[in-house]
Amino acid sequence: MESLRNSQSSLWIDRGLLIVVAACTVVPFLFFVVDALFGIEGSSLSSIFFKLLGRAFFFGVGQAFASAVFSVGLAFVVALGLLTLRDGARQKLATAVRGLGQSLFVLPGTAIALLVLSVSASLREIVGAWTLIIAAHALWSSLFIASHVFERLEAWLDAEGADLLRASQSLGASTMASLKCVVFPLLLIEVRTWFPLIFLWSFGAFSTVFLLGSGPQHSTPEVLLYYTLMNDLDSSRLLVLFVLNLTIGVALLRLFSNQDSSLSSGRLLLSVDSQSAVKHEALTLPMRALFTALSLILVLGAALLMLGQVYAILQGGLPDPSIWKGLSSSLSYAALVSALSLGLMLWTARASSHTRKALSYLLAVSPVLLAASWSHFAFMGASERPLLLSMLVCAAGLSLLQVPFAALWIERSLASMNSDLALYARSAGLSDSQIYWSLKLPYLRPVFEKVLIYVFCIALGEIALASIWLREAPPLALAAKRLTQSYDFQSAAWIFVLTFVAALLSRRFFRAVLRRVFV
Amino acid sequence: MSLEFVSQSKVLLPQGSRELRVEGCIEAGEIVGLQGPSGCGKSTLLRHIAQVGDAPFAMRLHDTEVLALAPNERRISLVFQRALLFPHLSVRENLRFPMRFQSPYSSWSRELQDARIDKHLAELGLESLSSRSVVTLSGGEAMRIALVRAMVSTPKCLLLDEAFAALDKESKALVKTWLKTRIKEHRIPTLLVAHVAEDLMDFVDRSIFWPEPGRPLQF
């Protein structure tokens, strides 16, 4: 009786929270439609606008496709390489590289933005704006995507991948034949799942295109929407852009769900244990080395470009007081985003499989919808808002943007968790709530750790939503953008140092806290 | 026609890095059972004999240095504790897998390979599984398919790591009889690692006990 009551109450909680998340996505959209239909602004769907839109659409699809291919391709190639190694080799070196690689991977977007901004003008002249954007976004997304693929691959190796490879070799397959006949098809299935989501994520990407495009001539529909919003607040244009984004989002979601259903029917291979242990470190060495190398290039590149300013920091004493304010704003923003993301993940882990699936679909569309609809919502709302409210709304938007990957990961990890464990725990007298806290959450801890560190760092470097919502209390990344544009590189260098330190500390903080809480 | 070891190699066991010293011979068609405490390196030994361990492992198989052979010429079949069927392939495709690489089967037509697979499946009453996806198989069914996969290309040496543990009593008796008949018929030197003495009964010709990790093993 009690368990029935528990399951009914959790069903209501699930439904309630699902409605809240749906409302967060849909309500701004409704404001949008109402304003377009009944707003007082006149329509101005000119041929120039449609020309820009057509260009933005093709560019958006192109850069998303290039990013997805590059990201997945990179992860794929490195994965093939690392699977050729045998375990047991060079473990100490692997441990060192793992520590270094992970530390550097938490490099916040600020550093990358500073690096890119420092060289973007000259690079744009050499290679052209679109090539620059595609290359920069492909690099950035590959760091992000490859880390997800890598984590799953590592867990797969730990679960049974290494033994499958041994099995194929003991049956006469050479290393190359094993890669071709076993690893390649397995990875291909994984790639088919990830590709639409990466495409969706890249299509909705804002910061790279916004920073490097330098105007509506070189933008995606998402960024064009922003310019339309900022320049003339023309609802008809916004609606056209929004419907375009929505159509693409839904089409991709459909593709994604088709892939997902084919995989869930029993063909999913890399659905693996999230508790990747350390015993296959040597196998993952090349991937970590690659991350380390890429991260190092970014850090050293940024550091070299700002060497003079970093030296000036050492000579010049403390930074301007406005930077401390920016740091406070950044940390509050990042902490709020992390807290909301944690809440979303806790709920995702707790929800039933159906709710989790519904949530992951809803969240999968959010990268395309949210920046546009939320920013419009901001402009539709009162111009004078309390800072806390602005920050909360902004943080909610960013959390919803970042959580889809986590939701997918949690879904996969729980699907691969041995269901007999929960049955055993129930037979031992544990309630659903106890199973959740003492079994599921410790099992999912590695996922939570990675995602929280990631969203914290993303929030430290985020400028798109912040530039709309937090103009009164700009976080460091936004301040860095303004300072770089006004050639105040010394202050920008301070920001680089502060955000980098904050990102490194966040890694230690989240790991320590989660290991203490999820025991 | 036998499997001969005079080998020592540094291996990574759960307790740390150890010297693995093995000496002896398994005659053609002989089935040797290996028992020992958990963690003493039995499974690791099998992986090394199959040449899929951390380091090369010197041994002679039918008077040929195994290290000098290419993977598809070795034909040492290892059946793991888990079935380890390839989840992206059907049962039939899994069984065809070794024949794609090992001679003379690799030069056979698809029809001939399928006929051989059907014959093996029929001997164990598993023909209804041939077109199934391996992820739909039960643990016992998967293990029996893994054993058929190991035998379908008639290995020169067979290594079984707790291969009967997942089988029920009835299947176990059937599989053991089938396997033993084929091992004797084709004179395949076989090494079986088992925790349960019952798995060795009515199957092995002799048993060896490996008392502790690190101690030399003599066949």
XYZ file of C-alpha atoms in Angstrom, chain B:
219
model
C 50.582 -32.904 -32.391
C 50.497 -31.136 -29.017
C 50.701 -27.866 -27.156
C 54.079 -27.324 -25.494
C 55.064 -24.564 -23.112
C 58.446 -23.517 -21.849
C 57.485 -19.986 -21.160
C 57.859 -17.267 -18.659
C 56.374 -13.853 -18.913
C 55.648 -10.884 -16.695
C 51.880 -10.455 -16.365
C 49.551 -8.110 -14.563
C 47.411 -9.947 -12.029
C 44.878 -8.324 -9.673
C 47.564 -8.501 -6.968
C 50.097 -6.694 -9.142
C 52.797 -7.572 -11.618
C 53.920 -11.242 -11.361
C 56.187 -13.634 -13.179
C 54.143 -16.306 -14.950
C 56.168 -19.478 -15.444
C 54.609 -22.369 -17.284
C 56.201 -25.599 -18.391
C 54.788 -28.778 -19.821
C 52.740 -30.234 -22.588
C 49.147 -30.987 -23.464
C 48.948 -33.870 -25.878
C 46.804 -33.874 -29.003
C 43.209 -34.667 -28.057
C 43.988 -34.410 -24.347
C 41.730 -32.379 -22.061
C 43.438 -30.858 -19.028
C 41.505 -29.288 -16.170
C 43.056 -26.398 -14.243
C 41.867 -25.410 -10.794
C 43.148 -22.931 -8.268
C 42.162 -20.166 -5.876
C 40.601 -16.963 -7.193
C 43.099 -14.452 -8.507
C 45.940 -16.916 -9.035
C 46.075 -16.080 -12.734
C 44.132 -18.899 -14.420
C 42.172 -16.615 -16.748
C 45.271 -14.519 -17.377
C 47.141 -17.669 -18.369
C 44.445 -18.578 -20.885
C 44.588 -15.102 -22.411
C 48.344 -15.393 -22.770
C 48.124 -18.815 -24.373
C 45.566 -17.352 -26.806
C 48.059 -14.527 -27.473
C 45.599 -11.825 -26.418
C 47.295 -10.940 -23.137
C 49.512 -8.005 -22.262
C 52.729 -9.549 -23.483
C 53.848 -12.160 -26.028
C 53.813 -15.692 -24.654
C 56.209 -18.207 -26.176
C 54.887 -21.715 -26.872
C 54.822 -24.379 -29.532
C 51.636 -25.646 -31.091
C 51.969 -28.755 -33.234
C 55.729 -28.169 -33.536
C 55.303 -24.582 -34.678
C 56.270 -21.461 -32.747
C 52.965 -19.715 -32.168
C 54.564 -16.267 -32.014
C 55.738 -16.714 -35.578
C 52.177 -17.230 -36.820
C 49.738 -14.571 -37.967
C 46.497 -14.347 -35.893
C 44.455 -16.135 -38.553
C 46.992 -18.994 -38.718
C 47.097 -19.669 -34.961
C 43.556 -21.038 -34.632
C 43.578 -21.023 -30.844
C 39.959 -20.683 -29.712
C 39.323 -19.103 -26.343
C 35.883 -19.262 -24.738
C 35.612 -16.578 -22.066
C 33.647 -16.646 -18.806
C 31.060 -14.443 -20.545
C 29.772 -15.409 -23.959
C 31.156 -12.225 -25.583
C 29.107 -12.537 -28.733
C 29.355 -9.514 -30.989
C 26.156 -7.602 -30.289
C 25.919 -5.978 -33.733
C 25.848 -9.369 -35.450
C 23.174 -12.062 -35.556
C 23.824 -15.548 -34.218
C 24.681 -16.804 -37.715
C 26.990 -13.865 -38.375
C 28.722 -14.489 -35.057
C 29.312 -18.098 -36.030
C 30.568 -17.056 -39.446
C 33.030 -14.629 -37.856
C 36.001 -17.028 -37.336
C 35.459 -18.573 -40.766
C 35.905 -15.174 -42.364
C 39.516 -15.141 -41.236
C 40.742 -18.680 -40.701
C 41.845 -20.921 -43.527
C 40.609 -23.038 -45.204
C 37.149 -21.702 -44.335
C 37.892 -18.151 -45.435
C 38.050 -19.343 -49.051
C 34.747 -21.227 -48.793
C 31.588 -19.876 -50.350
C 28.923 -18.348 -48.102
C 26.666 -21.396 -48.728
C 29.317 -23.840 -47.593
C 30.022 -21.793 -44.485
C 26.299 -21.640 -43.690
C 25.941 -25.371 -44.165
C 28.720 -25.945 -41.665
C 27.110 -23.546 -39.207
C 23.732 -25.282 -39.605
C 25.321 -28.673 -38.996
C 26.927 -27.485 -35.750
C 23.768 -25.773 -34.534
C 21.700 -28.878 -35.280
C 24.060 -31.059 -33.262
C 23.217 -29.016 -30.182
C 19.567 -28.444 -31.083
C 20.135 -24.711 -31.538
C 19.084 -24.345 -35.172
C 16.092 -22.166 -34.241
C 18.472 -19.504 -32.933
C 20.408 -18.966 -36.148
C 18.671 -15.785 -37.302
C 18.160 -14.293 -33.841
C 19.874 -11.135 -32.630
C 22.348 -12.122 -29.942
C 21.017 -9.530 -27.505
C 17.765 -11.503 -27.309
C 19.482 -14.717 -26.190
C 19.398 -15.982 -22.629
C 22.687 -16.423 -20.763
C 22.719 -20.189 -21.361
C 21.856 -19.864 -25.049
C 24.551 -17.229 -25.543
C 27.138 -19.442 -23.874
C 26.250 -22.427 -26.060
C 26.530 -20.250 -29.163
C 29.933 -19.034 -27.924
C 31.043 -22.683 -27.635
C 29.800 -23.439 -31.147
C 31.649 -20.355 -32.399
C 34.834 -21.660 -30.834
C 34.444 -25.041 -32.509
C 32.996 -24.119 -35.887
C 36.411 -23.518 -37.436
C 37.954 -26.629 -35.818
C 40.655 -24.980 -33.711
C 44.148 -26.377 -33.283
C 43.882 -25.636 -29.560
C 40.835 -25.001 -27.357
C 40.851 -22.944 -24.164
C 37.769 -22.879 -21.958
C 37.460 -20.360 -19.133
C 34.569 -21.432 -16.868
C 32.716 -22.165 -20.083
C 30.078 -24.396 -18.460
C 29.252 -22.160 -15.500
C 26.271 -20.460 -17.168
C 24.654 -23.719 -18.317
C 21.907 -25.670 -16.595
C 22.491 -29.308 -15.685
C 20.817 -30.750 -18.779
C 22.522 -28.417 -21.264
C 25.826 -28.898 -19.501
C 25.727 -32.679 -19.969
C 24.762 -32.332 -23.629
C 27.413 -29.715 -24.372
C 30.154 -31.611 -22.560
C 29.424 -34.800 -24.505
C 29.332 -32.937 -27.817
C 32.492 -31.009 -27.066
C 34.424 -34.045 -25.872
C 33.470 -36.032 -28.953
C 34.707 -33.279 -31.259
C 37.907 -32.698 -29.261
C 38.808 -36.383 -29.463
C 37.760 -36.639 -33.111
C 39.920 -33.722 -34.192
C 42.685 -34.346 -31.616
C 42.500 -30.826 -30.197
C 44.634 -30.119 -27.097
C 42.254 -28.513 -24.614
C 42.692 -26.615 -21.360
C 39.649 -26.061 -19.145
C 39.681 -23.666 -16.203
C 36.925 -24.425 -13.706
C 36.063 -23.505 -10.141
C 33.557 -26.291 -9.694
C 34.855 -29.849 -9.600
C 31.606 -31.019 -11.204
C 32.546 -29.179 -14.410
C 35.708 -31.270 -14.673
C 33.988 -34.576 -14.006
C 33.362 -36.818 -17.025
C 35.211 -34.323 -19.179
C 38.906 -33.927 -18.427
C 41.633 -36.540 -18.798
C 43.710 -35.061 -15.979
C 43.545 -32.188 -13.527
C 46.118 -29.760 -12.248
C 45.862 -27.599 -9.168
C 47.618 -24.247 -9.149
C 48.010 -23.423 -5.481
C 49.103 -19.815 -5.517
C 49.914 -16.968 -7.851
C 53.499 -16.697 -8.873
C 54.319 -20.378 -8.370
C 55.535 -22.149 -11.541
C 52.835 -24.170 -13.249
C 53.747 -27.561 -14.623
C 51.510 -29.528 -16.932
